[in-house]
Coordinates of C-alpha atoms in Angstrom, one line a residue:
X1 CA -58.2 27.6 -142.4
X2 CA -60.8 27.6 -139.5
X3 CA -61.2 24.2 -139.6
X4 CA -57.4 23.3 -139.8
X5 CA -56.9 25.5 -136.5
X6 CA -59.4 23.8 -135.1
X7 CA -57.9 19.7 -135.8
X8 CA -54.7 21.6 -134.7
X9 CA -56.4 22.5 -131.1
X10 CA -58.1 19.3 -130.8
X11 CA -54.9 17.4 -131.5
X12 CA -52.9 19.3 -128.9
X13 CA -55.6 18.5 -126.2
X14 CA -55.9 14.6 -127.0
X15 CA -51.9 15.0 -126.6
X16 CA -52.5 16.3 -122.6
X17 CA -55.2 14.2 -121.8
X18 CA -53.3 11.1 -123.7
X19 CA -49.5 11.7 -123.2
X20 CA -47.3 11.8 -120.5
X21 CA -43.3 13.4 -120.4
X22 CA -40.2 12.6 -118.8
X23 CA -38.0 15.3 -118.8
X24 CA -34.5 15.2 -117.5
X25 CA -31.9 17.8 -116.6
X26 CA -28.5 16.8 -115.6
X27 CA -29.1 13.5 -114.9
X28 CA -32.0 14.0 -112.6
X29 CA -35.9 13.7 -113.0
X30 CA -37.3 17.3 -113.5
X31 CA -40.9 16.3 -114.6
X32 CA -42.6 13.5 -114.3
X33 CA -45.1 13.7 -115.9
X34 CA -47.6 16.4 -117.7
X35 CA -51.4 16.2 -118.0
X36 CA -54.5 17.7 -119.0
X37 CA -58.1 17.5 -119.5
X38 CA -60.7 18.9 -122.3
X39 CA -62.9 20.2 -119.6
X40 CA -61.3 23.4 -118.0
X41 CA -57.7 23.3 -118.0
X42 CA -56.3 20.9 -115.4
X43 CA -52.2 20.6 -115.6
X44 CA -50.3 18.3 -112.9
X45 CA -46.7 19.0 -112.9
X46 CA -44.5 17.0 -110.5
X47 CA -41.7 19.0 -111.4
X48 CA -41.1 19.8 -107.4
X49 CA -41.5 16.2 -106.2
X50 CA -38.0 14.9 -107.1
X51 CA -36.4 18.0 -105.7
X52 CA -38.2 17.4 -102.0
X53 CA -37.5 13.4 -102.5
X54 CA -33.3 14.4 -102.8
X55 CA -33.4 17.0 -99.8
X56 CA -35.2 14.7 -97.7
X57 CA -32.7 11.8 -98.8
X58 CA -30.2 14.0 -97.9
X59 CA -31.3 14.8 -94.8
X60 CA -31.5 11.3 -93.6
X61 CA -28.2 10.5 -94.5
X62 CA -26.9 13.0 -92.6
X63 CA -28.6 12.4 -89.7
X64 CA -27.4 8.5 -90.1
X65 CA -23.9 9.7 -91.1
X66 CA -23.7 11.5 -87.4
X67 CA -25.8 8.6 -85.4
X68 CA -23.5 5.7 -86.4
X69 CA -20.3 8.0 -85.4
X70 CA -21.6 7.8 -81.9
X71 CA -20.9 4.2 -82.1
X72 CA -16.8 4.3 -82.4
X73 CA -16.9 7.0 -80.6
X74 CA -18.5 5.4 -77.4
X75 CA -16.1 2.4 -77.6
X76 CA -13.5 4.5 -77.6
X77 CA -14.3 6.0 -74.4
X78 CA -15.3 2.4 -72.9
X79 CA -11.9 1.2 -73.6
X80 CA -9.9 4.3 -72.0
X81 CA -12.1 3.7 -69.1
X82 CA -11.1 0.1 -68.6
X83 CA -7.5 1.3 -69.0
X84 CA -8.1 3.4 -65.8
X85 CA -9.6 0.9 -64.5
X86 CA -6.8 -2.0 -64.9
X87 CA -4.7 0.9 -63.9
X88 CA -6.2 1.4 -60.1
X89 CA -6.8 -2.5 -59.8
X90 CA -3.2 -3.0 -60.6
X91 CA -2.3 -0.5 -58.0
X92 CA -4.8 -2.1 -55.5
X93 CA -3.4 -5.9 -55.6
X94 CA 0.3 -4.3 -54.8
X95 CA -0.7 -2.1 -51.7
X96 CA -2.8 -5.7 -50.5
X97 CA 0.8 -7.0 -51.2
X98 CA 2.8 -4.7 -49.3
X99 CA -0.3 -4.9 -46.4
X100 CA 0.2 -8.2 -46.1
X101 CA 4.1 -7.7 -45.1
X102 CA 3.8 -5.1 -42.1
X103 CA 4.4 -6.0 -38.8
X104 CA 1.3 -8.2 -37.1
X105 CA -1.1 -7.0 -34.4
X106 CA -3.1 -8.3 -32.3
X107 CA -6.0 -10.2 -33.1
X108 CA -9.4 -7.8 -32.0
X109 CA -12.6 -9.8 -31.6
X110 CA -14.9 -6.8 -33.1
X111 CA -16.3 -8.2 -36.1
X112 CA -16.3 -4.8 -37.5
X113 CA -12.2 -4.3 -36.5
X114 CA -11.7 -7.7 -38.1
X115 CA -13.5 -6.5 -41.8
X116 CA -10.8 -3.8 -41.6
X117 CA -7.9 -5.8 -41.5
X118 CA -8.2 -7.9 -44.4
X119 CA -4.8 -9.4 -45.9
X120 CA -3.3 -8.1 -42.4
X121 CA -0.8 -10.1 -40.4
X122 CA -2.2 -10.6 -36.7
X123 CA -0.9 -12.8 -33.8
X124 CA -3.3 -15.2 -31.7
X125 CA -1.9 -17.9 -29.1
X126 CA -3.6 -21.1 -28.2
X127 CA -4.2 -24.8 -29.3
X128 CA -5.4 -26.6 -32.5
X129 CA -8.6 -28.6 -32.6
X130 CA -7.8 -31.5 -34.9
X131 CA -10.4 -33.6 -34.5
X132 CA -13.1 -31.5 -36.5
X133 CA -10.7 -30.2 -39.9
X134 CA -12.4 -28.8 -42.4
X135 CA -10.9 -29.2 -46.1
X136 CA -11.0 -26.7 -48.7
X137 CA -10.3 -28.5 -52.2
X138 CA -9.0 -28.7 -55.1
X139 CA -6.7 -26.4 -54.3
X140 CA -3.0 -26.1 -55.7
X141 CA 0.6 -25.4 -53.1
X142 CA 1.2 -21.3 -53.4
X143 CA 4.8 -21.8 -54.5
X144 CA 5.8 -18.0 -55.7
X145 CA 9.2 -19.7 -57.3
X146 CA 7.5 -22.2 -58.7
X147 CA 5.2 -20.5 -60.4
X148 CA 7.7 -17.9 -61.5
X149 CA 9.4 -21.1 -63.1
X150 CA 6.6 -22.1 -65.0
X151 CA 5.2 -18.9 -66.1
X152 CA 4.0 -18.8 -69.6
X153 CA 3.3 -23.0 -69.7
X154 CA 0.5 -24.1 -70.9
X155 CA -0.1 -26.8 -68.3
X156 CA 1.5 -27.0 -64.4
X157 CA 3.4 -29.6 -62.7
X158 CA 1.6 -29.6 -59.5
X159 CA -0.2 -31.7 -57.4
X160 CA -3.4 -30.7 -56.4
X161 CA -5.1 -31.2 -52.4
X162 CA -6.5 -29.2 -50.4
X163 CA -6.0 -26.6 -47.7
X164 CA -6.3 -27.9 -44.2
X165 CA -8.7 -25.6 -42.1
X166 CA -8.3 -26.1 -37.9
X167 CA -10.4 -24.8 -34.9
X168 CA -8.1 -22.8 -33.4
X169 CA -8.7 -21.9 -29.4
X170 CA -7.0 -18.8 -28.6
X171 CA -6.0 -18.8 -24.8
X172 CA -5.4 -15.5 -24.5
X173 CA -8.5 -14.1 -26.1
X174 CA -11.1 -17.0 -24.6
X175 CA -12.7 -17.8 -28.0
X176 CA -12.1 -20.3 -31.2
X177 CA -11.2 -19.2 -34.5
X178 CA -10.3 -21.0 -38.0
X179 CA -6.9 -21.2 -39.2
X180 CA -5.7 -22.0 -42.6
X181 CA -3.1 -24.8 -41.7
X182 CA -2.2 -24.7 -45.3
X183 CA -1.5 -26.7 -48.2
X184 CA -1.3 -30.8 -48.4
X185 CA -1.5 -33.1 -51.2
X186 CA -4.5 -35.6 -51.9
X187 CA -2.8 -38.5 -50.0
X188 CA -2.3 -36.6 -47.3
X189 CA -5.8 -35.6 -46.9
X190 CA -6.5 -38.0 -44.3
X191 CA -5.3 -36.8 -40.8
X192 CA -4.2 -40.0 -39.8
X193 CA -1.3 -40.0 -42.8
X194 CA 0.0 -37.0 -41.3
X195 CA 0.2 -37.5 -37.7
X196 CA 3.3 -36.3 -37.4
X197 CA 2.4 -32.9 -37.9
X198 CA -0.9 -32.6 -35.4
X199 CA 0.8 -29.8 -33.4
X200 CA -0.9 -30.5 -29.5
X201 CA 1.8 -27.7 -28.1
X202 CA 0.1 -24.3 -27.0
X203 CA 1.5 -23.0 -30.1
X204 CA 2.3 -18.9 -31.0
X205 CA 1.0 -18.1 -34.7
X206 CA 0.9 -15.4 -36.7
X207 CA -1.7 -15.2 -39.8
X208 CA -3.1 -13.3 -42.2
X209 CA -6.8 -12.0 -42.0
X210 CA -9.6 -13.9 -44.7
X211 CA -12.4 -12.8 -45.3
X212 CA -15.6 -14.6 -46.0
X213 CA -15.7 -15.8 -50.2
X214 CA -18.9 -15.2 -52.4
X215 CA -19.0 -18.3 -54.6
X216 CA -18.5 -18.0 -58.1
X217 CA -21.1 -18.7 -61.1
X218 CA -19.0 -22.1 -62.2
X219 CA -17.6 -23.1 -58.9
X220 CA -19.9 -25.7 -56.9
X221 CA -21.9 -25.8 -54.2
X222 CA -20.2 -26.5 -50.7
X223 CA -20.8 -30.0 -49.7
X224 CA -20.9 -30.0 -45.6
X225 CA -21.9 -33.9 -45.4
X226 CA -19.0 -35.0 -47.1
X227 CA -16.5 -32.5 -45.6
X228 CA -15.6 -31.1 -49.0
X229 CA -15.5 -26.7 -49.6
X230 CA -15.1 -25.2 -52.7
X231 CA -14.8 -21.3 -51.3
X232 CA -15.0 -20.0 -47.8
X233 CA -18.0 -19.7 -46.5
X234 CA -16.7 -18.7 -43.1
X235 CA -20.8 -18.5 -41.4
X236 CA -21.5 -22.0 -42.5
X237 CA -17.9 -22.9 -41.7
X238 CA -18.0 -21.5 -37.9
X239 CA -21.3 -23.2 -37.2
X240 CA -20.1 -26.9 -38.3
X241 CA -16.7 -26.5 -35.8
X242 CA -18.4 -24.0 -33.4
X243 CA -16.2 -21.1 -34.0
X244 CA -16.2 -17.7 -34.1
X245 CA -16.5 -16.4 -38.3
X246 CA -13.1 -15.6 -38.2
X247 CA -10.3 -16.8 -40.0
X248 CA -6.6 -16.3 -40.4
X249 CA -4.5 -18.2 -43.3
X250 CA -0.8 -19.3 -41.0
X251 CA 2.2 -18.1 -42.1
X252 CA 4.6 -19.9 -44.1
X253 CA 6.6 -20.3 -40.7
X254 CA 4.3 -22.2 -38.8
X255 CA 4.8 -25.2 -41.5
X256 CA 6.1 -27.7 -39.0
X257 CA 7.7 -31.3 -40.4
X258 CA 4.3 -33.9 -41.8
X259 CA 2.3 -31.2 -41.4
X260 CA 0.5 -28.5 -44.1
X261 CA 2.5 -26.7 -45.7
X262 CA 1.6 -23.0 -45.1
X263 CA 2.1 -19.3 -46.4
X264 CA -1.0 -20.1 -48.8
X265 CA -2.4 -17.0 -49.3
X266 CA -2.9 -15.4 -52.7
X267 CA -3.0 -12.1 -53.2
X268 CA -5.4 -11.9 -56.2
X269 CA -8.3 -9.6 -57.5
X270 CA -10.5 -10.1 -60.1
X271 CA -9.0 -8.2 -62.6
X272 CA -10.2 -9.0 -66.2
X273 CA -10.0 -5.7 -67.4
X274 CA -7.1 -6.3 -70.2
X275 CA -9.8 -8.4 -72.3
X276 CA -12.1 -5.6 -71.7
X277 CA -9.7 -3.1 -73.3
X278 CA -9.1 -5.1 -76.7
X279 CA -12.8 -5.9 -76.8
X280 CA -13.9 -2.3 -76.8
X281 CA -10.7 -0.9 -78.6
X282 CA -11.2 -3.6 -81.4
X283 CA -14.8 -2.5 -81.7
X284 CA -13.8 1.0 -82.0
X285 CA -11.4 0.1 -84.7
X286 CA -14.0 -2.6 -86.6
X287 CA -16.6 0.4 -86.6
X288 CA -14.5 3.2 -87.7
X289 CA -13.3 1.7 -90.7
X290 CA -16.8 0.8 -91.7
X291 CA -18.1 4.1 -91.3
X292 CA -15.1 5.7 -93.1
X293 CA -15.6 3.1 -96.0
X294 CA -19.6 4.5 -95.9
X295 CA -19.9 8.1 -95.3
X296 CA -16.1 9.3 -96.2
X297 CA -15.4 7.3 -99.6
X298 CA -19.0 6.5 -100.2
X299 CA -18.7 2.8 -101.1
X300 CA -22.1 1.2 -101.5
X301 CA -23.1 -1.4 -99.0

């Protein structure tokens, strides 16, 4: 009997120091494993392991689940902005438009008073200097009916050229300005094809204010030695011809027969923020879904 209780006891201890045990409980990994030793009684249970694995799993998930929400939530936001935005820059390019239709004034010489009455109609008398044009090209004719025609077409009818920029000497102010002449096509570049319209007359003309033009990342460098401007750079322009940095794009009315055609001013802003709004929108969209499909209906990556 003694010695049958004793194989008994030794067999249950080879079993702890020899065996291990998975036991599982709903599915889940309750022990992992069970273990002993013949020397003093050593038991390792990692019953508790799983159980701090699955809250800490939990945890994270959470704190993902509510990170990644940020996400549609911030292009959201982003794309309501740039629907104010498009808003006030909409409302901006219409009161430059109605600007551009009150009553001239006269032309001050302040550089300071001239900043300030950007896409205004002023008045200046005097001569033309034709013998030192400058020409601003490629540049296509400001035809508002034209382009209403051919709104929506993928490709334009018209010619390109250039604007025609003059010395101006204004008699009753003692100084020289630039004046936008306006518009002429690439064979009438050349003054002498156009001599017709070289206006010598002390001539009355009333234009609207330009300011200087910062160039754009694609758009060239201005050539001076070749007499060719991409944008106005009215400093570099006014040195060349000897001018005051001042100048005034000629109303359609001063278009006189063979000469440029004027009116040429466009009354644009950069205003790009439509693409903006279905970039950031879409986004918002894009992620939403995703994060519904994740956290919401829980399908797996």
């Amino acid at each position: 009997m003694l010695r049958a209780a004793r194989g008994s006891r030794l067999l249950g201890l080879w079993i702890l120091n020899n065996c291990s045990a998975k036991v599982y409980r709903d599915g889940h990994l309750i022990l992992c494993s069970a273990t002993g030793k013949t020397k003093g009684v050593v038991v390792g249970h990692n019953v508790a392991r799983s159980s701090t694995a699955t809250v800490a799993e939990g945890t994270n998930d959470s704190f993902l689940k509510w990170t990644l929400l940020l996400i549609p939530v911030a292009t959201f936001g982003l794309g309501t902005w740039q629907v104010q935005r498009r808003k006030w820059k909409l409302g901006l390019i219409e009161a430059l438009a109605e600007r551009s239709c009150l009553e001239p004034v006269p032309l001050p010489l302040d550089q300071l008073d001239v900043k300030k009455l950007e896409y205004r109609r002023v008045m200046v008398r005097g001569r033309f200097d034709h013998s030192r044009e400058l020409y601003i090209m490629p540049r296509s004719q400001v035809d508002p009916e034209k382009e209403a025609r051919e709104a929506g077409r993928l490709t334009s009818s018209g010619d390109t050229g250039a604007n025609v920029i003059t010395p101006f000497h204004c008699t009753d102010l003692g100084v020289r300005i630039l004046v936008n002449r306006g518009f002429v096509p690439r064979r009438k570049i050349n003054p002498e094809t156009r001599s017709k319209g070289q206006i010598t007359d002390e001539v009355e003309l009333v234009g609207i204010v330009r300011l200087t033009e910062t160039r754009k990342p694609f758009t060239p460098q201005n050539d001076i030695e070749k007499n060719v401007w991409h944008y106005r750079d009215l400093e570099a322009m006014a040195q060349i011809v000897d001018t005051e940095p001042i100048l005034i794009d000629a109303d359609f009315d001063s278009t006189v027969a063979g000469g440029p055609v004027g009116g040429q001013t466009r009354i644009t802003l950069r205003n790009e923020h439509l693409q903006y709004i279905i970039t950031w929108y879409g986004l918002c969209a894009a992620t939403s879904y995703m994060w519904f499909q994740k956290f919401i209906r829980k399908i797996p990556a």
